[in-house]
Coordinates of C-alpha atoms in Angstrom, one line a residue:
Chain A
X110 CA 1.8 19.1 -29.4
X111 CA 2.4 19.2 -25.4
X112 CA -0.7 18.1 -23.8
X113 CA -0.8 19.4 -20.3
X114 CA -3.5 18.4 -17.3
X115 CA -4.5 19.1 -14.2
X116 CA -3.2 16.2 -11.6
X117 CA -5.5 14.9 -8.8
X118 CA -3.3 12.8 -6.8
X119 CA -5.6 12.2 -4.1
X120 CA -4.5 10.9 -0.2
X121 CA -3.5 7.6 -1.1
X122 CA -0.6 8.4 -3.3
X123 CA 0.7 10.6 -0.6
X124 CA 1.2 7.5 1.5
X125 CA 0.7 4.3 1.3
X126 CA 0.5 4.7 -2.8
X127 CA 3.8 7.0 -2.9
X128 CA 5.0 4.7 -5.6
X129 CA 1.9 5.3 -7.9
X130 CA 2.7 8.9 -7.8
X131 CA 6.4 9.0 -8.8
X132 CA 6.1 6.4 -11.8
X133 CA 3.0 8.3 -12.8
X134 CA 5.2 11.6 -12.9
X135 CA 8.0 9.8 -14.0
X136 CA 6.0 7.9 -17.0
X137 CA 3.9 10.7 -18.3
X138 CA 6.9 13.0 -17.8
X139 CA 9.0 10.4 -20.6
X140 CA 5.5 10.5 -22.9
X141 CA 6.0 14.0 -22.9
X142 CA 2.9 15.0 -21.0
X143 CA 2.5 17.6 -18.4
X144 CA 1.2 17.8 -15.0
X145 CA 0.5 20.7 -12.6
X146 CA -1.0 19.3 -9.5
X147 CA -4.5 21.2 -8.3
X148 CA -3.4 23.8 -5.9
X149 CA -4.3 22.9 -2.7
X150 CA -6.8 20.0 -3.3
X151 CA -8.6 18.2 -0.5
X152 CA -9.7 14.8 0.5
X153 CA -12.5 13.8 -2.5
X154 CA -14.7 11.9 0.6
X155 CA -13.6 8.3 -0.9
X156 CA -16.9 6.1 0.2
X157 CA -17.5 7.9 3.7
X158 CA -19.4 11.2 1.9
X159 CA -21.6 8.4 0.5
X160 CA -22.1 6.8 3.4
X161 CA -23.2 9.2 5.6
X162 CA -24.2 12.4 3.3
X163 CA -25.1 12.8 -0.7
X164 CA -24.8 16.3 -0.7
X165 CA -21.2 16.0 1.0
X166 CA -20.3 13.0 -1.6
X167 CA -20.8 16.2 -4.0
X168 CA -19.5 18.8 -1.9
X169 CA -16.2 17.5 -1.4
X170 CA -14.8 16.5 -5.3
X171 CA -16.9 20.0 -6.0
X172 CA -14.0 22.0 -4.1
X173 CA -11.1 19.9 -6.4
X174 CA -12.7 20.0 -9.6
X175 CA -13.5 23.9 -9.0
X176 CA -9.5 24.7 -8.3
X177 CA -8.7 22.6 -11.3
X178 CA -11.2 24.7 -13.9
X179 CA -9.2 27.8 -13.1
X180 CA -6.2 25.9 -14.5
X181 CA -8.2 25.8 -17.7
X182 CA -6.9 21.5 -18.1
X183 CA -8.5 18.3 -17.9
X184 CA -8.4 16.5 -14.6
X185 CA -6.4 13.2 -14.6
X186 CA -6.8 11.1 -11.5
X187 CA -4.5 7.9 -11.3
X188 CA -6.8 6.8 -7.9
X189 CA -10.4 5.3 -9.4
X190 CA -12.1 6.1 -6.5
X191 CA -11.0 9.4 -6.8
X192 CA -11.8 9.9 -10.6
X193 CA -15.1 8.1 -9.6
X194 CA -16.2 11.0 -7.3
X195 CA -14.7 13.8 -9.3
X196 CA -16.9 12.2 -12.3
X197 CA -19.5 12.3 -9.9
X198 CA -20.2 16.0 -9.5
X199 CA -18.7 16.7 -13.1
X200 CA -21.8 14.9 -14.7
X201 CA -24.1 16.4 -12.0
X202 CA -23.6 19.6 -13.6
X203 CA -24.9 18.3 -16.9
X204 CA -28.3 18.8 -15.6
X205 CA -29.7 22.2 -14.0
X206 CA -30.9 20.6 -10.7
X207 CA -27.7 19.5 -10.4
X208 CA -25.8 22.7 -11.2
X209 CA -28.6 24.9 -8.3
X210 CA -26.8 22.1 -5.7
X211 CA -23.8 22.0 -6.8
X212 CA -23.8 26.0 -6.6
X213 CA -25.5 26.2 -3.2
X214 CA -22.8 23.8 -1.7
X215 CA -20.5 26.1 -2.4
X216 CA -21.4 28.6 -1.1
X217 CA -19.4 31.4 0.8
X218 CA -16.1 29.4 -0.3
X219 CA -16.0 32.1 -3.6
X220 CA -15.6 28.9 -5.5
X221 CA -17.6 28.3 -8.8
X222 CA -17.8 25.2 -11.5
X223 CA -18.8 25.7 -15.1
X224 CA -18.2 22.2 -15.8
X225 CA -15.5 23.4 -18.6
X226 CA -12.8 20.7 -17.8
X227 CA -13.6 17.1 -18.3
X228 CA -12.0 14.5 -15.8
X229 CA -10.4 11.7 -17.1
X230 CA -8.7 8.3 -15.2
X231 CA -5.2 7.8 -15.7
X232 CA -5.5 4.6 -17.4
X233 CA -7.7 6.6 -20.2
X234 CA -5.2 9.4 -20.7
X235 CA -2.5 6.5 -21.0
X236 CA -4.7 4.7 -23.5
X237 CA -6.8 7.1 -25.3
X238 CA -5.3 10.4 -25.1
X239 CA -1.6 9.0 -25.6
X240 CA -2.2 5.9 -27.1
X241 CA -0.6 2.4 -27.4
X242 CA 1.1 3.3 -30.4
X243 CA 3.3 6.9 -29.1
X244 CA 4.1 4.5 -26.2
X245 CA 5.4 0.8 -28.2
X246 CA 7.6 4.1 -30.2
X247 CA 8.6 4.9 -26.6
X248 CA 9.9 1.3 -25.6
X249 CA 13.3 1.3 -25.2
X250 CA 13.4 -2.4 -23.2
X251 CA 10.5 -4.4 -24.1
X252 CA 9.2 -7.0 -21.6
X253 CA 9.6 -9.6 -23.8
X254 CA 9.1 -12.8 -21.6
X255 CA 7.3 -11.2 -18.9
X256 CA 4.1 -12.6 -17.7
X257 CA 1.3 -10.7 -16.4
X258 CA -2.5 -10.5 -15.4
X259 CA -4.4 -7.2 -15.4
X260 CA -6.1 -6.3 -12.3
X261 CA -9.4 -3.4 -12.9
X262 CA -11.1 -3.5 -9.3
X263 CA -15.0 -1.7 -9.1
X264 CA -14.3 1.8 -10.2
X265 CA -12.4 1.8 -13.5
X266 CA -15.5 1.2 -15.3
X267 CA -18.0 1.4 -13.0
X268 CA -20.8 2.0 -12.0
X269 CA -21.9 1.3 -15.6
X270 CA -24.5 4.1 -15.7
X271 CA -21.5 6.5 -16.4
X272 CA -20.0 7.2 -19.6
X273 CA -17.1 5.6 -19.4
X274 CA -14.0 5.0 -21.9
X275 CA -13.4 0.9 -20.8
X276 CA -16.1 -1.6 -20.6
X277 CA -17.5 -2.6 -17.2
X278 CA -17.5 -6.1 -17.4
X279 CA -14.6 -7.0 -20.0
X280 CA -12.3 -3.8 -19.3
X281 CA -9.2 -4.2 -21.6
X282 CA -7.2 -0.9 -21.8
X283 CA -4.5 -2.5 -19.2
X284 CA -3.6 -5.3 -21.5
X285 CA -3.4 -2.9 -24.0
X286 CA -0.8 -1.0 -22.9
X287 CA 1.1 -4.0 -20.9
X288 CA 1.2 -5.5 -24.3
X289 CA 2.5 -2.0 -25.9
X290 CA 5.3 -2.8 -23.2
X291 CA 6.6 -5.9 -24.9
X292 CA 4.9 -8.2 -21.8
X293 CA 2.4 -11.0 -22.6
X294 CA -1.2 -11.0 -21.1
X295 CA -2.6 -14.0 -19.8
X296 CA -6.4 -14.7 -19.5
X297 CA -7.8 -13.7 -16.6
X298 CA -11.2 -14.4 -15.1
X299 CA -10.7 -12.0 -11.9
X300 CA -10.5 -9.0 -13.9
X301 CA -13.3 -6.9 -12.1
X302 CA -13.9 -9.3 -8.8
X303 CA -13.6 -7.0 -5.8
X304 CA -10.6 -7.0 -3.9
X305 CA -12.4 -6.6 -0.5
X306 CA -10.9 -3.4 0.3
X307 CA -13.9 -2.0 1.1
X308 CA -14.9 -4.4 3.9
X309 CA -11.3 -3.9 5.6
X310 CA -12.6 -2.4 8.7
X311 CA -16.0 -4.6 8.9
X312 CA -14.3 -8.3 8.1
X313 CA -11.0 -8.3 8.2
X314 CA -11.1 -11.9 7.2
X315 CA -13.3 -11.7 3.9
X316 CA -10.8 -8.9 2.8
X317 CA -8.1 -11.4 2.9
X318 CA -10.6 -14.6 1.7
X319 CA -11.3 -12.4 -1.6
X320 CA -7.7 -10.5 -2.4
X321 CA -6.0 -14.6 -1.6
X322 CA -8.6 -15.9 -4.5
X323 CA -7.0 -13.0 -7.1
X324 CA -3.4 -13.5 -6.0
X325 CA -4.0 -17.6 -6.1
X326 CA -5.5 -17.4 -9.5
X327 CA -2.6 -14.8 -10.9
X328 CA -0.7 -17.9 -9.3
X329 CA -2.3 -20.7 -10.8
X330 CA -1.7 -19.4 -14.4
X331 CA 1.8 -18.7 -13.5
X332 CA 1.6 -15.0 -13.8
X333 CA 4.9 -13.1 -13.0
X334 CA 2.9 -10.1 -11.6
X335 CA -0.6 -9.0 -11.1
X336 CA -0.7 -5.5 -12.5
X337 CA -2.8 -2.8 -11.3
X338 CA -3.9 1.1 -11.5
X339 CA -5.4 1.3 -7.8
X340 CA -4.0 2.4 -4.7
X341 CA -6.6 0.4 -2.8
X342 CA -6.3 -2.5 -4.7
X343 CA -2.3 -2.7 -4.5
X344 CA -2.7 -2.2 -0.9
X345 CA -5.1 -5.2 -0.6
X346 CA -3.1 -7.2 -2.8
X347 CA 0.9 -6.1 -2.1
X348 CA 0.7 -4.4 1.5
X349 CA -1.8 -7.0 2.5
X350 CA -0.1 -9.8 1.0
X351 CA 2.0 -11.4 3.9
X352 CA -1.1 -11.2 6.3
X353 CA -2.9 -13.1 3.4
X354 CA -0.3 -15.8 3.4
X355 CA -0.4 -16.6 6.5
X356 CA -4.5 -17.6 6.6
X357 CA -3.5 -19.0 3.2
X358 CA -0.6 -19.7 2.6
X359 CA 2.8 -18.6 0.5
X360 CA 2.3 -16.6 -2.7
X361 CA 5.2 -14.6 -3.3
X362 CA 3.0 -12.7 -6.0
X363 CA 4.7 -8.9 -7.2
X364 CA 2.0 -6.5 -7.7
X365 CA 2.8 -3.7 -10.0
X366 CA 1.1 -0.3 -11.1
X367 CA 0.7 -0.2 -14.4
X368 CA 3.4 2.8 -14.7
X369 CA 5.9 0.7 -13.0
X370 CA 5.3 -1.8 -16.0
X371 CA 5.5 0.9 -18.7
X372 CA 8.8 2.9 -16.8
X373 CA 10.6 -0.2 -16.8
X374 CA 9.6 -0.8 -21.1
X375 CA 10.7 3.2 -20.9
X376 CA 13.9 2.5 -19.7
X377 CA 13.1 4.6 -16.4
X378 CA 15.5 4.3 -13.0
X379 CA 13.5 1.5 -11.3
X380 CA 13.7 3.6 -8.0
X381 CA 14.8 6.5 -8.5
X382 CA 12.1 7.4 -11.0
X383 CA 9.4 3.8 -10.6
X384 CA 9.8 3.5 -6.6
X385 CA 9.6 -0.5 -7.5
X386 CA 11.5 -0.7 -4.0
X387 CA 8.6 0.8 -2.4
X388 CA 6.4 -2.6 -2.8
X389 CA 6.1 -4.6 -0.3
X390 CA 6.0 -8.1 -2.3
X391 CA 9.7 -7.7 -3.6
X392 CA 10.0 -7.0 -7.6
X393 CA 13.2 -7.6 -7.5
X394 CA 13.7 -10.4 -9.8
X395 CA 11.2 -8.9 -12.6
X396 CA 13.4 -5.6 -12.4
X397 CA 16.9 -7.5 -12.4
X398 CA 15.3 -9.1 -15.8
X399 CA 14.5 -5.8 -17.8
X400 CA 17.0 -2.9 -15.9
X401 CA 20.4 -1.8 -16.2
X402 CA 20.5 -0.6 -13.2
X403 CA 23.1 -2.4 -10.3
X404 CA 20.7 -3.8 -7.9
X405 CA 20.8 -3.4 -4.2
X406 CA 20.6 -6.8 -1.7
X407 CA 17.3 -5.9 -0.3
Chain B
X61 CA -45.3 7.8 7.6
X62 CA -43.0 7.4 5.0
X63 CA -42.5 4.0 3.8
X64 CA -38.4 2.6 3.8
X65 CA -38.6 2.3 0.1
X66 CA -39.6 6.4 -0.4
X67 CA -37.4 6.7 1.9
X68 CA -34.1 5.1 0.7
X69 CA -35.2 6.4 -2.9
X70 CA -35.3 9.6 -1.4
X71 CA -31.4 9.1 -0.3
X72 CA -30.5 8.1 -3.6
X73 CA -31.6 4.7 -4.0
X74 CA -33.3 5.2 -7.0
X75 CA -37.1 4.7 -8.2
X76 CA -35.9 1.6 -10.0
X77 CA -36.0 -0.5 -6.4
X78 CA -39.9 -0.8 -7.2
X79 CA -39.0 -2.8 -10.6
X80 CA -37.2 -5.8 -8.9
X81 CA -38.3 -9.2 -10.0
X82 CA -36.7 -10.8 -7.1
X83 CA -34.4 -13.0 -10.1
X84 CA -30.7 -13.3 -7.4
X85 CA -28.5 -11.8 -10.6
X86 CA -27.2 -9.7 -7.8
X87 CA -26.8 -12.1 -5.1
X88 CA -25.1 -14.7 -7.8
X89 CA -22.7 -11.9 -8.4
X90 CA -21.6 -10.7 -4.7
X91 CA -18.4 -11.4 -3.9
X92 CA -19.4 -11.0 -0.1
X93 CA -22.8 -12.4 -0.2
X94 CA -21.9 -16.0 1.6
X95 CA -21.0 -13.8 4.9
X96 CA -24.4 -11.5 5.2
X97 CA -27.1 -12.1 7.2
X98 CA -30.0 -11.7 4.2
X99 CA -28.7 -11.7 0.6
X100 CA -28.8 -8.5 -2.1
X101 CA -31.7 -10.1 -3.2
X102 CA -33.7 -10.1 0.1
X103 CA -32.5 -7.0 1.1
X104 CA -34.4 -5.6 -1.6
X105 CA -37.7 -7.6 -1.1
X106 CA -37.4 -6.2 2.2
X107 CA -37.0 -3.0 1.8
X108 CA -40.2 -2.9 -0.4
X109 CA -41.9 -4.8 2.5
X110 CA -40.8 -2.2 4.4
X111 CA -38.9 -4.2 7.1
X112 CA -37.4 -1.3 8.6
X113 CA -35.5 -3.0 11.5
X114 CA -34.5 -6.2 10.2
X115 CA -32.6 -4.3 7.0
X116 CA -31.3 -1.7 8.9
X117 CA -30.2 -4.2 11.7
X118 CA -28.0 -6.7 9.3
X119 CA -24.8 -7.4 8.7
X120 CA -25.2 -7.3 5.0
X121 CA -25.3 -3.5 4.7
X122 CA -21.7 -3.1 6.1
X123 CA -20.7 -6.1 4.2
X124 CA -21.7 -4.6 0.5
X125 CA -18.3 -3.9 -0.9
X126 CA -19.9 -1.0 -3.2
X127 CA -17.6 -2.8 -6.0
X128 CA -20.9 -2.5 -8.1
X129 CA -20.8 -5.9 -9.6
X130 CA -24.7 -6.5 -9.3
X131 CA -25.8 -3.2 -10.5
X132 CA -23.8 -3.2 -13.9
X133 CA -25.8 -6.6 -13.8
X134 CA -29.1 -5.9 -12.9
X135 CA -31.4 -6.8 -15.6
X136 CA -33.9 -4.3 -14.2
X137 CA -31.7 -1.6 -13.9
X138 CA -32.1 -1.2 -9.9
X139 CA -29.7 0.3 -8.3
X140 CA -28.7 -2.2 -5.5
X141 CA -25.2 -0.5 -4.5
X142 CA -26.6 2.8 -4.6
X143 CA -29.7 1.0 -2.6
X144 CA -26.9 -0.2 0.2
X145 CA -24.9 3.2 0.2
X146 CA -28.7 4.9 1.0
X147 CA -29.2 2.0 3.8
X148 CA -26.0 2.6 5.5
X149 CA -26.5 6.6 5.6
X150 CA -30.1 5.7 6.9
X151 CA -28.8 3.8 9.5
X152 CA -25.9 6.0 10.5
X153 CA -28.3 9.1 10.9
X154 CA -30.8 7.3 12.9
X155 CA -28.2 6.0 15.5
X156 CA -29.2 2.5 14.7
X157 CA -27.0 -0.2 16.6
X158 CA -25.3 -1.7 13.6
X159 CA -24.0 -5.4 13.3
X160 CA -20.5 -4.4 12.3
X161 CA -19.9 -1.1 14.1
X162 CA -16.4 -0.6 13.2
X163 CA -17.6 0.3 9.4
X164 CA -20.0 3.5 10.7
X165 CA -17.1 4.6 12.7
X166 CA -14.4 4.5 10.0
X167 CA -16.9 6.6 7.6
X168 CA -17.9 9.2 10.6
X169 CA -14.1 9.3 11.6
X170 CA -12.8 9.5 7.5
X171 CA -14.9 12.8 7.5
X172 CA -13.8 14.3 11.1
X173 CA -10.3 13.5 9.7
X174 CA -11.3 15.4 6.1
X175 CA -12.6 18.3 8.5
X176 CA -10.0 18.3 10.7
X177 CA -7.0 18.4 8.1
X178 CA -8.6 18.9 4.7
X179 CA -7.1 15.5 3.7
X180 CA -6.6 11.8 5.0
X181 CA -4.0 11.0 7.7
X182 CA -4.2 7.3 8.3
X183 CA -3.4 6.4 11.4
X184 CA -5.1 9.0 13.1
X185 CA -8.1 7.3 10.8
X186 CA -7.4 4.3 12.5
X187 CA -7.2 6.1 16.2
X188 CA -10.2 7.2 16.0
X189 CA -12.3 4.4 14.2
X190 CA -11.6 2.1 17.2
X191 CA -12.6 4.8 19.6
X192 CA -15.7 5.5 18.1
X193 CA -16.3 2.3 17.2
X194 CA -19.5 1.0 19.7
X195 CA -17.7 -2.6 20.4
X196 CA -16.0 -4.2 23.5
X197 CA -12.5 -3.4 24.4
X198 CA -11.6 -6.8 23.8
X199 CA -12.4 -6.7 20.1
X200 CA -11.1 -3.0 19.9
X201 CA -7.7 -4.6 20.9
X202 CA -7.6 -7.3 18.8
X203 CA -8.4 -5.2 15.9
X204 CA -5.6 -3.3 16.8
X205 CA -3.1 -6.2 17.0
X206 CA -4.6 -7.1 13.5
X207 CA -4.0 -3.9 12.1
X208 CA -0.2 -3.6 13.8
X209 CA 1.9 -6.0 11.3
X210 CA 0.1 -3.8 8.5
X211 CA 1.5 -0.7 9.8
X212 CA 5.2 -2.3 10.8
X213 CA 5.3 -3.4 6.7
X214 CA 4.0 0.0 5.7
X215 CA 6.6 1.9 7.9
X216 CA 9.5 0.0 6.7
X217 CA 8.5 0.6 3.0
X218 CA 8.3 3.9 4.5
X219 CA 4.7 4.3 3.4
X220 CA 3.3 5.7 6.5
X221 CA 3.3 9.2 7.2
X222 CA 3.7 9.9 10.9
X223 CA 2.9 13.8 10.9
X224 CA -0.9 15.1 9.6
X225 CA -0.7 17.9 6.9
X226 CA -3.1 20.8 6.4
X227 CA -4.4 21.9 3.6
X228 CA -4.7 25.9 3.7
X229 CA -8.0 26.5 2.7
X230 CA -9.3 24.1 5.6
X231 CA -12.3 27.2 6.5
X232 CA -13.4 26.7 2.6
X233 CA -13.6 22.9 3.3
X234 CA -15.4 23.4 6.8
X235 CA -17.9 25.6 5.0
X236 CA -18.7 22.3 2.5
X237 CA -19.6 20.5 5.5
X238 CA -22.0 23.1 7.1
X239 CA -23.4 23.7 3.6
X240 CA -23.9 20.2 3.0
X241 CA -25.6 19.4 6.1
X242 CA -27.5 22.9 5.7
X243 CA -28.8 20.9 2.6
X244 CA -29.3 17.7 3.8
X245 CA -31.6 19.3 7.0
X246 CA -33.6 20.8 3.9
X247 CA -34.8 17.2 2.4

């Protein structure tokens, strides 16, 4: 059976997330999965529609997830702040106040939602919809020997007062499918601690004072790689990185997506098809352990 | 007059502020707690004491994070990030002087830039924050030195797009905005 959805890719994989996108395409493509991307999608209002208007923090995702239902597929959305927003005004429309507002907002645009397609994160189509199992069948070089921590951030899971497929508190569908991979998951305390991201532009300095206490702890247990399945938090932790080290000191810590992890068990082209040459913390010596492919001297 | 707590209930803060038992789960859980001016905690004593200014004034609603940690924690079930996101929108539509003005300016400039192209374009985002932003030139610059090694790194990993794209239905996403605020202007 080919299971098909609508793709969400959001701003942040357009840019400074561009290798999130192409191993998600290039992973779900190997599993067999298809994606046609929303025609035309806009910005889903991140945390500004919140911060400055509710009925914009609806409006916004509203327009997406109303493109997407004429597709007739579920949304998948590898950003969690994304999928967060687009869950946002899907589960408004369970209730009738919510479905008048939802309505009036879009007004004039000759854009309606039903609520017919559900939206779903990437890491829950990855573990849920695929599976762990369809994906350990799909391993063609497991990651036997590599050593990683999983990395959730705020939105996976949260806030806690949505349904949600991973637990707010304890997530675990990342080591799940990092162990599918062949690689071995060490404890963790960090899981969910917030990466700072959010307070980029107000303090600078506790961004880099909270994303240094995840790296130094990935560090401490002798992690290989923090793995992770947010643009936001990558950035924080890989694009960030060398500005953390030098408040803190050296790390050297490679941050991967979790579909660079599971191309690279797939047998994928790590840059052609994974973009592992795209992060800024080099992955160079985890991908000279598991690919084929002749490395360049980067 | 309404009182701050009808009032940030009223922009999504949830009736559940009134159940607060004052017990610090929250603040023992904030990742960004050591840097604010009052605590999660005494934010949301004060809010039912209706200290209008003093809240409103503080760092500690631009230092929230929003990673939700203290709500999913709450024993009460009060919804202190959704409390914070209602503060901050408070503040920004009254004009209040904030303690960390580059945060307001990011979120007003994130949707100009959504209005504008229909989708982010991040360093006009940046532009535009420090413009806005109601701070000295001094500290504009030095954020701007800050931010430059960040945007040399993403450029080589050639993760910075230089030219903004539009999306083609940007009248259907203007209309979102005058609908919204149409909405908003309705209570």
């Amino acid at each position: 059976m080919s299971q098909r959805y609508a793709y969400y890719p959001g701003c942040s994989l357009e840019a400074s997330a561009v290798e999130y996108d192409l191993s998600t395409k290039s992973v779900l493509r190997a599993l067999g999965v298809e994606l046609e991307e929303i025609p035309d999608w806009s910005c889903c209002g991140a945390s500004a529609g919140h911060a400055v208007s509710k009925a914009l923090a609806l409006a916004l995702p509203a327009r997406d997830l109303a493109r997407a239902e004429t597709g007739g597929a579920d949304v998948v959305a590898p950003c969690p702040a994304c999928y967060k927003n687009l869950r946002y005004v899907r589960e408004s429309l369970e209730e009738e106040a919510g479905r008048a507002k939802v309505e009036r907002l879009l007004e004039g645009t000759g854009l309606s939602l039903s609520g017919k397609v559900q939206v779903k994160h990437l890491l829950e189509v990855l573990a849920t919809d695929i599976g762990a199992e369809r994906i350990a069948e799909a391993v063609q070089v497991p990651l036997e020997g590599l050593k990683v921590v999983t990395y959730y951030g705020c939105y996976i899971s949260r806030p806690g007062s949505m349904r949600s497929f991973d637990d707010p508190v304890e997530p675990v569908t990342m080591d799940v499918l990092c162990r599918a991979a062949g690689a071995a998951v060490l404890p963790f305390t960090r899981k969910v601690r917030c990466c700072g991201a959010p307070v980029m532009m107000s303090s600078p300095g506790e961004m880099h004072r909270l994303s240094y206490e995840i790296l130094n702890e990935a560090k401490q247990r002798g992690a290989d790689a923090v793995v992770v399945a947010c643009p936001l938090c990558h950035h924080s932790l890989d694009a960030a990185q060398p500005e953390i080290e030098k408040h803190h000191g050296k790390l050297e810590m490679p941050v991967l997506y979790i579909t660079q992890v599971l191309g690279l068990a797939l047998g994928l082209h790590p840059w052609d098809e994974l973009g592992l040459d795209r992060n800024v913390v080099s992955t160079l010596g985890i991908v000279k352990r598991f690919s084929k492919v002749e490395c360049p001297s980067k | 007059m309404k009182t701050l707590a009808q009032e940030v209930i009223e922009a999504g803060g949830g009736e559940s502020i009134k159940a607060c038992y004052q017990c610090g789960t929250c603040t023992g859980g904030c990742p960004t707690a050591g840097e604010m001016d009052y605590t999660p905690r005494q934010i949301i004593r004060m809010v039912n004491l209706g200290m209008r200014d003093r809240v409103l004034t503080s760092n500690s609603i631009w230092l929230c994070a929003s990673c939700y940690q203290c709500q999913v924690r709450c024993p009460r079930g009060v919804r202190i990030t959704d409390i914070m996101a209602a503060l901050r929108s408070i503040a920004i539509r009254d004009g209040i002087t904030p303690a960390r003005p580059r945060a307001p300016a990011f979120y007003q400039s994130f949707l100009e830039n959504i209005s504008t192209y229909g989708r982010q374009f991040e360093p006009m985002l940046i532009l535009k924050t420090v413009v806005r932003s109601r701070e000295g030139i001094g500290e504009k610059l030095g954020f701007l030195l800050g931010m430059l090694p960040m945007g040399i790194t993403l450029m080589r990993s050639r993760k910075m797009p230089l030219k903004a794209e539009r999306v083609q239905g940007i009248e259907e996403v203007r209309r979102l905005f005058s609908n919204a605020e149409k909405l908003e202007a309705e209570g």
